[in-house]
CSV table of C-alpha atoms and ligand atoms in Angstrom, one decimal:
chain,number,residue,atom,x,y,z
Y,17,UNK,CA,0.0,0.0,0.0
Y,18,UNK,CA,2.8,2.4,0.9
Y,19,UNK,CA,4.5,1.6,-1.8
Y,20,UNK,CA,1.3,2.3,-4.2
Y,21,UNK,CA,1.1,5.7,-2.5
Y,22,UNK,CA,4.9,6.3,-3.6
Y,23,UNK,CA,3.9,5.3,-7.1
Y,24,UNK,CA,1.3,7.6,-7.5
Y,25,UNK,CA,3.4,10.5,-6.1
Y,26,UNK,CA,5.9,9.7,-8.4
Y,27,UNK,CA,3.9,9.4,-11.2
Y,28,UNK,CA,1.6,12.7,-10.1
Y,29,UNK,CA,5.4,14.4,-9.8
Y,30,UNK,CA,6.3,13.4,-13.4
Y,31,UNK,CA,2.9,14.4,-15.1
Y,32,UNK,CA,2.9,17.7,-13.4
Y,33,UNK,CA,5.9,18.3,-14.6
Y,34,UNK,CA,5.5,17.8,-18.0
Y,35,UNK,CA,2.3,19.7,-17.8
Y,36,UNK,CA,4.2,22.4,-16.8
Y,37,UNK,CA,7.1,22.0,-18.9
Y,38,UNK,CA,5.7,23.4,-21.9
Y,39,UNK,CA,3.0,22.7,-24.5
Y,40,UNK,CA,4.9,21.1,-27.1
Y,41,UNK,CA,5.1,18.0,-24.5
Y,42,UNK,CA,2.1,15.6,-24.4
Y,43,UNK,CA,0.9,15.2,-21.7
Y,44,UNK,CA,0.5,11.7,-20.3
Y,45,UNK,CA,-2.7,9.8,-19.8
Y,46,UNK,CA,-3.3,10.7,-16.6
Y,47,UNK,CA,-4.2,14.1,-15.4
Y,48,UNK,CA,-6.8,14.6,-18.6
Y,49,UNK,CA,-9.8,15.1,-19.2
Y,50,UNK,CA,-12.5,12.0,-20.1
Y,51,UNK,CA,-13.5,14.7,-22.6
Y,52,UNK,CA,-10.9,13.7,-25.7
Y,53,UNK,CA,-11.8,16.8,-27.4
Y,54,UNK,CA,-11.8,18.7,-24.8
Y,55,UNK,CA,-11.2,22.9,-25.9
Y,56,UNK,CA,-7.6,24.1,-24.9
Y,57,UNK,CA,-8.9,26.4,-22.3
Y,58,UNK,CA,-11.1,23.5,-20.4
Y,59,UNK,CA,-8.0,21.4,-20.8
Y,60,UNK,CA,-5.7,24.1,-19.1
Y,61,UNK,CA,-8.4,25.0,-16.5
Y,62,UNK,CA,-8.4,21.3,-15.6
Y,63,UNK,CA,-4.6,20.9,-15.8
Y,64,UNK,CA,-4.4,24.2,-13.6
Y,65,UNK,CA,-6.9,22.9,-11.3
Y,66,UNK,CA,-4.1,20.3,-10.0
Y,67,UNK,CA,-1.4,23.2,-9.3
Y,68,UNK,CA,-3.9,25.3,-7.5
Y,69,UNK,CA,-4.6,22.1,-5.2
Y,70,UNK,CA,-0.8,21.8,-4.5
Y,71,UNK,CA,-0.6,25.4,-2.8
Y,72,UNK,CA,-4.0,25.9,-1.7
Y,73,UNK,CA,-7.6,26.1,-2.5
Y,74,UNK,CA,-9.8,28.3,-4.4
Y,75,UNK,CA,-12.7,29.7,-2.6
Y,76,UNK,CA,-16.1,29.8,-4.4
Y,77,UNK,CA,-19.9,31.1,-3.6
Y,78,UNK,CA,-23.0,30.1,-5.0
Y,79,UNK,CA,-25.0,32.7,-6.7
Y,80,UNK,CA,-22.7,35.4,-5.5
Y,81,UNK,CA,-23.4,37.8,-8.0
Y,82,UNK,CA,-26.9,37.4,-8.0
Y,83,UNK,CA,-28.3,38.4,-4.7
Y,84,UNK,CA,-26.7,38.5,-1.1
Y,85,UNK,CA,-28.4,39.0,1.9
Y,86,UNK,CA,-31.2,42.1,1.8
Y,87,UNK,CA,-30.3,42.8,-1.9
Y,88,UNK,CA,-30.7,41.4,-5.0
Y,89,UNK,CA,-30.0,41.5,-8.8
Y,90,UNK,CA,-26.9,43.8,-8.1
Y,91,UNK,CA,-24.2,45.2,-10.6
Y,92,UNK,CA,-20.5,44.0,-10.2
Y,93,UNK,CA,-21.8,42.7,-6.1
Y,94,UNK,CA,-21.6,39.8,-4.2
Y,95,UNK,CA,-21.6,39.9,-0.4
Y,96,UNK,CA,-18.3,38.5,-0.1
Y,97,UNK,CA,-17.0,41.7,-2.1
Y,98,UNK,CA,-18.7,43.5,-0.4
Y,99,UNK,CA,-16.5,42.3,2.8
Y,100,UNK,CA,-13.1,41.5,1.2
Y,101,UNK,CA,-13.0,43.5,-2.0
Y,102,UNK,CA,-12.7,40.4,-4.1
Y,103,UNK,CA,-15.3,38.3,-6.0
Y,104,UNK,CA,-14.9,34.7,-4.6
Y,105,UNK,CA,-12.7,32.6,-7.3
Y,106,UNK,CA,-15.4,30.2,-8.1
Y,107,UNK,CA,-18.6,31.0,-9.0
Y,108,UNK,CA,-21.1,29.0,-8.4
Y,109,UNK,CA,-24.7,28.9,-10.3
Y,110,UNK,CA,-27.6,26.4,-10.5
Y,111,UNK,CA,-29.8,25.4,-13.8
Y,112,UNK,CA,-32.8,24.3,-12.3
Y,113,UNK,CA,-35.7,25.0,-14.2
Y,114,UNK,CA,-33.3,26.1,-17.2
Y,115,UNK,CA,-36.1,27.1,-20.0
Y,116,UNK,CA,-38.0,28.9,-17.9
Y,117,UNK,CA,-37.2,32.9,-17.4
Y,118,UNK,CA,-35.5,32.4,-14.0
Y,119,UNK,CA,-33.9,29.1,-11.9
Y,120,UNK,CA,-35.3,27.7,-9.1
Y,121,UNK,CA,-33.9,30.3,-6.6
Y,122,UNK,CA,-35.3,33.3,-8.8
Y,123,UNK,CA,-32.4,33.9,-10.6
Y,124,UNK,CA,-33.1,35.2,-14.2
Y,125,UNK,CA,-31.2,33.3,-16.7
Y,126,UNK,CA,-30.5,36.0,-18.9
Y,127,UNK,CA,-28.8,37.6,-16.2
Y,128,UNK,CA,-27.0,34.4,-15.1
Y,129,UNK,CA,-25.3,34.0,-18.8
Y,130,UNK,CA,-23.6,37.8,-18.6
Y,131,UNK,CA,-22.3,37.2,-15.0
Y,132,UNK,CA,-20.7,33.5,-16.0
Y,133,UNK,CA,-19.0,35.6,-19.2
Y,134,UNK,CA,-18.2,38.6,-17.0
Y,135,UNK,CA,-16.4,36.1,-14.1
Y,136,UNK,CA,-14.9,34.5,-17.3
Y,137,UNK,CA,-13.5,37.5,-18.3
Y,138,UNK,CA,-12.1,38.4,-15.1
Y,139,UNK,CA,-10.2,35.2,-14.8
Y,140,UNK,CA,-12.4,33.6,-12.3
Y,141,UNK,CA,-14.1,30.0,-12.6
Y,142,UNK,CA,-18.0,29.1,-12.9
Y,143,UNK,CA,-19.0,25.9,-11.9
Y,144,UNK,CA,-22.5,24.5,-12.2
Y,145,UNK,CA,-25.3,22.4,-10.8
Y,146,UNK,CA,-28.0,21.1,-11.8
Y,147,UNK,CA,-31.6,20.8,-9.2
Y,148,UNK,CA,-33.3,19.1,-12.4
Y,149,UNK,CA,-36.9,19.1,-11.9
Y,150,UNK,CA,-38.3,15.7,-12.0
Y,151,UNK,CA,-38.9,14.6,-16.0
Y,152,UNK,CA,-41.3,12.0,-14.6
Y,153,UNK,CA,-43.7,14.0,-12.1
Y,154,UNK,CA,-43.1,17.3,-13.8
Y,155,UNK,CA,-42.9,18.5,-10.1
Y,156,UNK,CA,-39.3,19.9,-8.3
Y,157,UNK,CA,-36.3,18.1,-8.1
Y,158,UNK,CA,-37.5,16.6,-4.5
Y,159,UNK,CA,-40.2,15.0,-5.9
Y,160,UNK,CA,-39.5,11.1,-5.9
Y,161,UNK,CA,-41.2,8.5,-8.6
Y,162,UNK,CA,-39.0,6.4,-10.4
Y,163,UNK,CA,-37.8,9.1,-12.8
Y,164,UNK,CA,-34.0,7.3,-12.9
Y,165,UNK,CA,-35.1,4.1,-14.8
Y,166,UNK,CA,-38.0,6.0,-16.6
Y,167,UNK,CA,-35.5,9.0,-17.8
Y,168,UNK,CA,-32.8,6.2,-19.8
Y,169,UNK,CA,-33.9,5.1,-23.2
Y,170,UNK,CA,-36.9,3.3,-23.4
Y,171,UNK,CA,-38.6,4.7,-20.5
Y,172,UNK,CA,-41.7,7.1,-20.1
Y,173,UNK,CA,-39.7,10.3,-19.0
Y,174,UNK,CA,-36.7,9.9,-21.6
Y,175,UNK,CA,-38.3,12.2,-24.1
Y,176,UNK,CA,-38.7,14.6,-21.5
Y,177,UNK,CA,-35.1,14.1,-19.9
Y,178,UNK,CA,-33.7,14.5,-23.4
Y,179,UNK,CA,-35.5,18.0,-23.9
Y,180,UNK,CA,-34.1,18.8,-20.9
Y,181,UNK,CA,-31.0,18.0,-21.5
Y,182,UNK,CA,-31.6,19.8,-24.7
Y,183,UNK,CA,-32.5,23.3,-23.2
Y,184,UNK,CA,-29.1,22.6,-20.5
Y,185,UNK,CA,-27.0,22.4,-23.4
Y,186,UNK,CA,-28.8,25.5,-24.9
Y,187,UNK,CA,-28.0,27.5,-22.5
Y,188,UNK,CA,-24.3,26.3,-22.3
Y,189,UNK,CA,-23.9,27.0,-25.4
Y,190,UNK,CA,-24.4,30.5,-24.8
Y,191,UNK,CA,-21.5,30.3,-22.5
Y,192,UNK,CA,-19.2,32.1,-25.1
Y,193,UNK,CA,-17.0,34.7,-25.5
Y,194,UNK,CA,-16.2,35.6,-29.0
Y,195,UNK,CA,-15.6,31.8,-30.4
Y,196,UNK,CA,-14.2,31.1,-27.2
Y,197,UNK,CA,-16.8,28.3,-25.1
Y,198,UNK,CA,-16.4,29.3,-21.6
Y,199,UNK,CA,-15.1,26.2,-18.9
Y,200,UNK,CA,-17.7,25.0,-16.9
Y,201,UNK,CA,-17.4,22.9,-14.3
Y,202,UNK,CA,-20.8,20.3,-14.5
Y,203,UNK,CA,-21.9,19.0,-11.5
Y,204,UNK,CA,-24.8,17.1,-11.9
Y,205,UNK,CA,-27.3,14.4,-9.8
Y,206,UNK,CA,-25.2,15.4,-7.0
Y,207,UNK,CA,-25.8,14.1,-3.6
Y,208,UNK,CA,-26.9,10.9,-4.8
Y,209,UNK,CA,-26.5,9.2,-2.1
Y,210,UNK,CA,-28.9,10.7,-0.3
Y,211,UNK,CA,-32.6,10.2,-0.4
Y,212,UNK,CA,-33.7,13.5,-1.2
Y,213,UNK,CA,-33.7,14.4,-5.1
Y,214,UNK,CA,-35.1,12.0,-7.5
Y,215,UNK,CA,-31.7,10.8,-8.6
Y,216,UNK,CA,-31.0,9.3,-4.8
Y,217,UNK,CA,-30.6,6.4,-3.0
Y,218,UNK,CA,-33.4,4.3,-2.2
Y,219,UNK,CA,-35.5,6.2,-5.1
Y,220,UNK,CA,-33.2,5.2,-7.6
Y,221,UNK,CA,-31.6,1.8,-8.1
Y,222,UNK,CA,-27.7,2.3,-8.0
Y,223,UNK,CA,-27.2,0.5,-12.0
Y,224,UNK,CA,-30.0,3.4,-13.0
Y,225,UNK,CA,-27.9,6.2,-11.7
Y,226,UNK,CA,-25.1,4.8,-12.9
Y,227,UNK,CA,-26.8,4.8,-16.7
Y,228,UNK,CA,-28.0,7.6,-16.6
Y,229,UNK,CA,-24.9,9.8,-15.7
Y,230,UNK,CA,-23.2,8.0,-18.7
Y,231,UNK,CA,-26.1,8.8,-20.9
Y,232,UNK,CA,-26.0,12.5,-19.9
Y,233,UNK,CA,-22.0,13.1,-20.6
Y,234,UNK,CA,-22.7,11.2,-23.5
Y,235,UNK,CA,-25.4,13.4,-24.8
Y,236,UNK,CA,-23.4,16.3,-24.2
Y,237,UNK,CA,-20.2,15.4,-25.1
Y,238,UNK,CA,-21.4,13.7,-28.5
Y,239,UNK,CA,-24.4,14.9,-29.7
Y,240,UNK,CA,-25.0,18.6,-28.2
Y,241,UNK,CA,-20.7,18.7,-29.1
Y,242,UNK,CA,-19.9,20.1,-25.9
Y,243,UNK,CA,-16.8,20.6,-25.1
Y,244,UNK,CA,-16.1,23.2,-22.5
Y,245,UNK,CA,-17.3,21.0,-19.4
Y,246,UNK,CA,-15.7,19.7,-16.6
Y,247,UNK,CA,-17.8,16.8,-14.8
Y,248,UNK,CA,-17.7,16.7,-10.8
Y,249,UNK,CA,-19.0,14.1,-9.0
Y,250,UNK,CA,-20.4,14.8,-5.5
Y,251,UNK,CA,-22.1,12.7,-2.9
Y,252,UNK,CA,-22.9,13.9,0.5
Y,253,UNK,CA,-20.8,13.6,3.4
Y,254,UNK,CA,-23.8,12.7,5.8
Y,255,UNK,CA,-24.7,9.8,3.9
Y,256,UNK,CA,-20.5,8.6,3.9
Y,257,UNK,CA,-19.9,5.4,6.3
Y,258,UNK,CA,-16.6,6.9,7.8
Y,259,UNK,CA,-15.4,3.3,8.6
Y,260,UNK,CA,-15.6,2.5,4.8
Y,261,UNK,CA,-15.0,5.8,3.1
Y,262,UNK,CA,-13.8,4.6,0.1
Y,263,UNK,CA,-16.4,2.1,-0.9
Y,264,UNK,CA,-19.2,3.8,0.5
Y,265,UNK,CA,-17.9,7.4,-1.1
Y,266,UNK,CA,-17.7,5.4,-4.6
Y,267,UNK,CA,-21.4,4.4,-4.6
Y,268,UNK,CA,-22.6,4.2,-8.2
Y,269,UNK,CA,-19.3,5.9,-9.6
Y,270,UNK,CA,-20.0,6.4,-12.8
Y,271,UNK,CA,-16.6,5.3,-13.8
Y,272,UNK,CA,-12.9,7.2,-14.5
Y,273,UNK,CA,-14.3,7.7,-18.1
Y,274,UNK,CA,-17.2,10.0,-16.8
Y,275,UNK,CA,-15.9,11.7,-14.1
Y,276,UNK,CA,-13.2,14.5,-13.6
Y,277,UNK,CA,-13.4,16.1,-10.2
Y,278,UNK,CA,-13.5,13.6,-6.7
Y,279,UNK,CA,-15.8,16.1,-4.9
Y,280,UNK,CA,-18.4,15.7,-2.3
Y,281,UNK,CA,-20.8,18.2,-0.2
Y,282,UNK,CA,-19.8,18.4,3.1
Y,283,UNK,CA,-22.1,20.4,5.7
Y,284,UNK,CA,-22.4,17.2,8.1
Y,285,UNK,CA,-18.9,17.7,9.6
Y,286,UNK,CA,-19.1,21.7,9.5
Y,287,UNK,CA,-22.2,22.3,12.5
Y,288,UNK,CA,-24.9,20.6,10.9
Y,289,UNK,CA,-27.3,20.6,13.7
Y,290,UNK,CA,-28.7,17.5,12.9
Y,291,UNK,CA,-24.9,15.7,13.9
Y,292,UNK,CA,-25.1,14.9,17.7
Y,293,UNK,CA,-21.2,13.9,17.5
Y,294,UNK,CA,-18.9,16.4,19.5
Y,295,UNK,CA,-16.8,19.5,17.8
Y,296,UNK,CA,-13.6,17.4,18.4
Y,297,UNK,CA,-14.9,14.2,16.6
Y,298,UNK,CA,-16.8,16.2,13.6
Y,299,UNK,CA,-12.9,17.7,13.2
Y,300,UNK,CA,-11.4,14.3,12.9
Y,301,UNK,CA,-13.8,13.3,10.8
Y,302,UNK,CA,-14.0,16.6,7.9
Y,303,UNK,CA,-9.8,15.6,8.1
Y,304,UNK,CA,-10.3,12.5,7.6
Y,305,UNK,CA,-13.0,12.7,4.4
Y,306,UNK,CA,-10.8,15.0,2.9
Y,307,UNK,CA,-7.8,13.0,3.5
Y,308,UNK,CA,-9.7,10.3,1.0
Y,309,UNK,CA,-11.5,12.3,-1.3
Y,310,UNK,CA,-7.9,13.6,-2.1
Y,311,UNK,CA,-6.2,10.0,-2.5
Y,312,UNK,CA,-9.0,8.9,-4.3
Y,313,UNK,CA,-8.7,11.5,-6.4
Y,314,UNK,CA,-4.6,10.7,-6.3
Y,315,UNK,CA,-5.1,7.5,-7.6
Y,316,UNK,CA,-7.4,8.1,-10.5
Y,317,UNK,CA,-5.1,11.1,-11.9
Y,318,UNK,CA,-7.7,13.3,-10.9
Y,319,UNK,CA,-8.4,16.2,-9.0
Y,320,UNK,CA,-10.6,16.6,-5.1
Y,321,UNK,CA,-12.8,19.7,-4.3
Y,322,UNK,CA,-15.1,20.4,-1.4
Y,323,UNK,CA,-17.7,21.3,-3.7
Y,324,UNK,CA,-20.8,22.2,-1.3
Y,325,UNK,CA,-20.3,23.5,2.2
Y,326,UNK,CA,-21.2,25.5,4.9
Y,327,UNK,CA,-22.9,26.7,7.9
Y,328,UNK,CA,-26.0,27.7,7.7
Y,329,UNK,CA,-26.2,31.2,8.8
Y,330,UNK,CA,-22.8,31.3,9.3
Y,331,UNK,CA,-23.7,31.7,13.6
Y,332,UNK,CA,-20.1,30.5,14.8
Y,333,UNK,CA,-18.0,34.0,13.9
Y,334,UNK,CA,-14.9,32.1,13.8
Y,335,UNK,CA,-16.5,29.4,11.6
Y,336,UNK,CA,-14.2,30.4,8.5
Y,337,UNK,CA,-10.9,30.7,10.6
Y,338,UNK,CA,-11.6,27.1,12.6
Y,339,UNK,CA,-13.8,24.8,11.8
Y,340,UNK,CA,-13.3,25.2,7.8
Y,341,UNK,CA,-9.7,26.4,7.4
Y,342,UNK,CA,-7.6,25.1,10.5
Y,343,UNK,CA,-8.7,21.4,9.5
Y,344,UNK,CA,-7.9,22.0,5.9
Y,345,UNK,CA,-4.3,23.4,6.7
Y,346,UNK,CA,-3.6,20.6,9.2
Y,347,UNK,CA,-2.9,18.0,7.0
Y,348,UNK,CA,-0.5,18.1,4.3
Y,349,UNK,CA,-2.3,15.4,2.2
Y,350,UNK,CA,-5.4,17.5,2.4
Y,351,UNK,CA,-5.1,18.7,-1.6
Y,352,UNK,CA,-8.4,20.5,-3.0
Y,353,UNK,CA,-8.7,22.5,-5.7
Y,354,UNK,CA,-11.6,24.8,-4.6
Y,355,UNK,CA,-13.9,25.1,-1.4
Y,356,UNK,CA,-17.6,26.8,-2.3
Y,357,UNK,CA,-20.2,27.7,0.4
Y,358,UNK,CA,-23.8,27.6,-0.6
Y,359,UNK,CA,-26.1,30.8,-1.7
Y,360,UNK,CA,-26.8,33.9,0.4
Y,361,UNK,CA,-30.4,33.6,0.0
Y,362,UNK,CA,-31.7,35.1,3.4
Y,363,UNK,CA,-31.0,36.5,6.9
Y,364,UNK,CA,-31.0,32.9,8.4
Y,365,UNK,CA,-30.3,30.9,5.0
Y,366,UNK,CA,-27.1,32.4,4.1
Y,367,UNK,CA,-23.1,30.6,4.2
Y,368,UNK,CA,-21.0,33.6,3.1
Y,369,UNK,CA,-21.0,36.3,5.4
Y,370,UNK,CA,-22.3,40.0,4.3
Y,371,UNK,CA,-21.3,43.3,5.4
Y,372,UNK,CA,-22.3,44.0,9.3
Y,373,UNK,CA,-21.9,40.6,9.8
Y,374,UNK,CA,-20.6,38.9,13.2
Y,375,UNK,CA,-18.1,36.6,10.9
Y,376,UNK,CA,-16.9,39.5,8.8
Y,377,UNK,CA,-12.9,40.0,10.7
Y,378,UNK,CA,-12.8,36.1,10.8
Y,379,UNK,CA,-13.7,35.9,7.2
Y,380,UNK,CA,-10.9,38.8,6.3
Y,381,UNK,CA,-8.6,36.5,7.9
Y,382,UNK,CA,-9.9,33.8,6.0
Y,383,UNK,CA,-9.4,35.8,3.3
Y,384,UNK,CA,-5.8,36.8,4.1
Y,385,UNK,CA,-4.5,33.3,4.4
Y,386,UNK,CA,-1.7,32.5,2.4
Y,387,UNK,CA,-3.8,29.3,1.9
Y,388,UNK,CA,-7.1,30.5,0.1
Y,389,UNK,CA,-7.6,32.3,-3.5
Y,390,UNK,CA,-10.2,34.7,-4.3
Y,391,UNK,CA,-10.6,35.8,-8.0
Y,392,UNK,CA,-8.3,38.7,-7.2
Y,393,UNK,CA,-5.4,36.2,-6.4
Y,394,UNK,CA,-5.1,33.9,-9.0
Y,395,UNK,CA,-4.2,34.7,-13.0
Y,396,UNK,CA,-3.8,33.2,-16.5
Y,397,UNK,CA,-6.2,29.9,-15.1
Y,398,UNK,CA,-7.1,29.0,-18.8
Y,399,UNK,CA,-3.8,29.3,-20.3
Y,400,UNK,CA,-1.1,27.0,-19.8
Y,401,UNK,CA,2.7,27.3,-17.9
Y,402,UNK,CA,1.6,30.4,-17.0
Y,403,UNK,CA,2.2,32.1,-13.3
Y,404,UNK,CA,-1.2,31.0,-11.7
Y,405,UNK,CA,-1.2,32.7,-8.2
Y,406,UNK,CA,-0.5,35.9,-7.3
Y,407,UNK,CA,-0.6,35.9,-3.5
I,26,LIG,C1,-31.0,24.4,-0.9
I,26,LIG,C2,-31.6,25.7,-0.4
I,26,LIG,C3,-32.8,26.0,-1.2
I,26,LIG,C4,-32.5,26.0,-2.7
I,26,LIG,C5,-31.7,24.8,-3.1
I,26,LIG,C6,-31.3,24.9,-4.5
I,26,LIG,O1,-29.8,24.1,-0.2
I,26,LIG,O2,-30.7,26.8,-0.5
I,26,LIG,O3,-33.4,27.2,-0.7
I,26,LIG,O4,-33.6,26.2,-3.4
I,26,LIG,O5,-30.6,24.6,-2.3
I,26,LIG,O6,-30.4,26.0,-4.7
């Protein structure tokens, strides 16, 4: 086993390396994207995605630009600039009810399209997720019904799965600046392993889910010709079985062809008020699932992210200093690539601080950490060899 570790750092060491030694090197197998075709600035967001991981983490909000807490539908805002001065360096946006004027959380996707091209042209990443409404029910993406098996070819809701698939890839195919498609990193059916969308365990037989992620990257990759996406998969931390990370945080993997990004959503281990476990033991155990997501992700050549977190209200105001940060710097082989908290919708639903609130010093030393990266600290992410952070 040790030995296998050494292995992989070797061979992690040598592919770096030649990523950064200059583009007339191929690169080896490992460390690309399952996308073959891939555009050249996915494939150097991707490839930069691993140096970022080796120095730090990238910090990212959902919705950010979109509303914060008592305002909404703002010019060049986000609560978190509002605090630091700096737009968080991952954007995060959701395409639920994508055909419709606005998502699920009333953003209008008009809007949503120029703030994606405006954090592209800044430098900063956009990732995305997907709360799909059910193609079965026709209802939200928590209503349950067998939608998996009924959305693969054959079934009842595959016409209506493929139209939505259809108006996704619309709308990423607005993603463009100039000729240039914009990088986006695709997160979808996440949380899977819990019981609470449609795609989830216990609603969803594990073979379904499995088929159906294939079919969608398929779809995308092949017939909509998509090339700008980067595909995250992300189960939930709550639903993890700590004594068998690995197997139980690879239920219905989709496979290293369909995956890019070892992530998973993590509020369990962060103050979720529904873990009884002690501060000391929810510690051990964040370390510890971000210990394996990041040799998981080590062993498959690809890259780990904390993809969801937070605390709900943010009501610890030393929440971004210790419970997120000092775990994450603890460990040396802790590697992630970026960290995102969840939306500012309200008052008490809100995981970025705002202005005037209690968290705001902790969060500018969050902020000032040699550790994490804002938009404002990193540079050149969708070019290659280039200097990346700027710190
Ligand atoms: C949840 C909450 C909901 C929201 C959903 C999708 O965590 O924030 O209010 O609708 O995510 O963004």
């Amino acid at each position: 086993m040790k030995l296998q570790n050494h292995m992989n750092a070797v061979i992690r060491w040598i592919t770096l390396t030649l990523a950064v030694a200059g583009p007339g090197i191929q690169f080896a197998d490992a460390q690309t994207l399952i996308d073959k075709k891939a555009t050249k600035e996915t494939k150097a967001l991707y490839a930069n995605l691993f140096r970022i991981a080796e120095q730090g983490f990238m910090f990212g909000h959902q919705d950010t630009d979109a509303y914060g807490v008592k305002w909404k539908g703002g010019d060049n805002r986000s609560d978190v600039k509002d605090v630091t001065g700096a737009y968080p360096a991952v954007h995060g946006w959701d395409l639920g009810k994508v055909g419709q004027t606005h998502n699920l959380d009333s953003v209008p996707f008009d809007r949503m399209l120029e703030w994606i091209k405006a954090t592209y042209q800044r430098g900063g990443v956009n990732t995305i997720s997907w709360h799909q409404d059910n193609p079965l029910t026709g209802e939200s993406t928590w209503s349950k019904g067998e939608a998996v098996k009924e959305s693969l070819p054959g079934g009842k809701a595959h016409g209506q799965y493929r139209r939505d698939l259809d108006l996704l890839a619309d709308f990423i195919s607005k993603c463009k600046v100039g000729n240039t498609a914009i990088p986006i990193i695709f997160r979808p059916l996440h949380e899977h392993n819990g019981d609470w969308f449609w795609w989830g365990k216990g609603i969803a037989k594990e073979e379904d889910y499995i088929k159906l992620w294939r079919y969608t990257v398929d779809y995308l990759r092949t017939e909509k010709n998509l090339h700008n996406l980067i595909y995250s998969f992300s189960p939930d931390r709550s639903r993890i079985d700590m004594k068998n990370f690995k197997k139980s945080y690879l239920y219905a993997y989709p496979g290293d062809d369909y995956v890019d990004i070892i992530g998973y959503d993590n509020y369990w281990d962060v103050g979720s008020k529904y873990n009884r476990q002690n501060a000391d033991s929810r510690r051990n155990d964040l370390i510890t699932g971000l210990k394996n997501i990041t040799a998981i992700a080590a062993e498959k050549n690809k890259v780990a992210a904390l993809t969801e977190t937070g605390l709900e209200a943010v009501t610890d105001p030393t929440w971004f200093t210790q419970v997120l940060l000092d775990p994450i710097k603890s460990d040396p082989a802790i590697k992630l690539a970026w960290v995102l908290v969840w939306r500012n919708g309200r008052e008490d639903h809100h995981y970025a601080p705002y202005k005037g609130h209690a968290s705001e010093a902790d969060f500018l030393t969050f902020f000032s950490d040699e550790t994490t990266f804002f938009e404002s600290d990193i540079q050149n992410i969708y070019q290659l060899n280039k200097n990346l952070i700027n710190k």
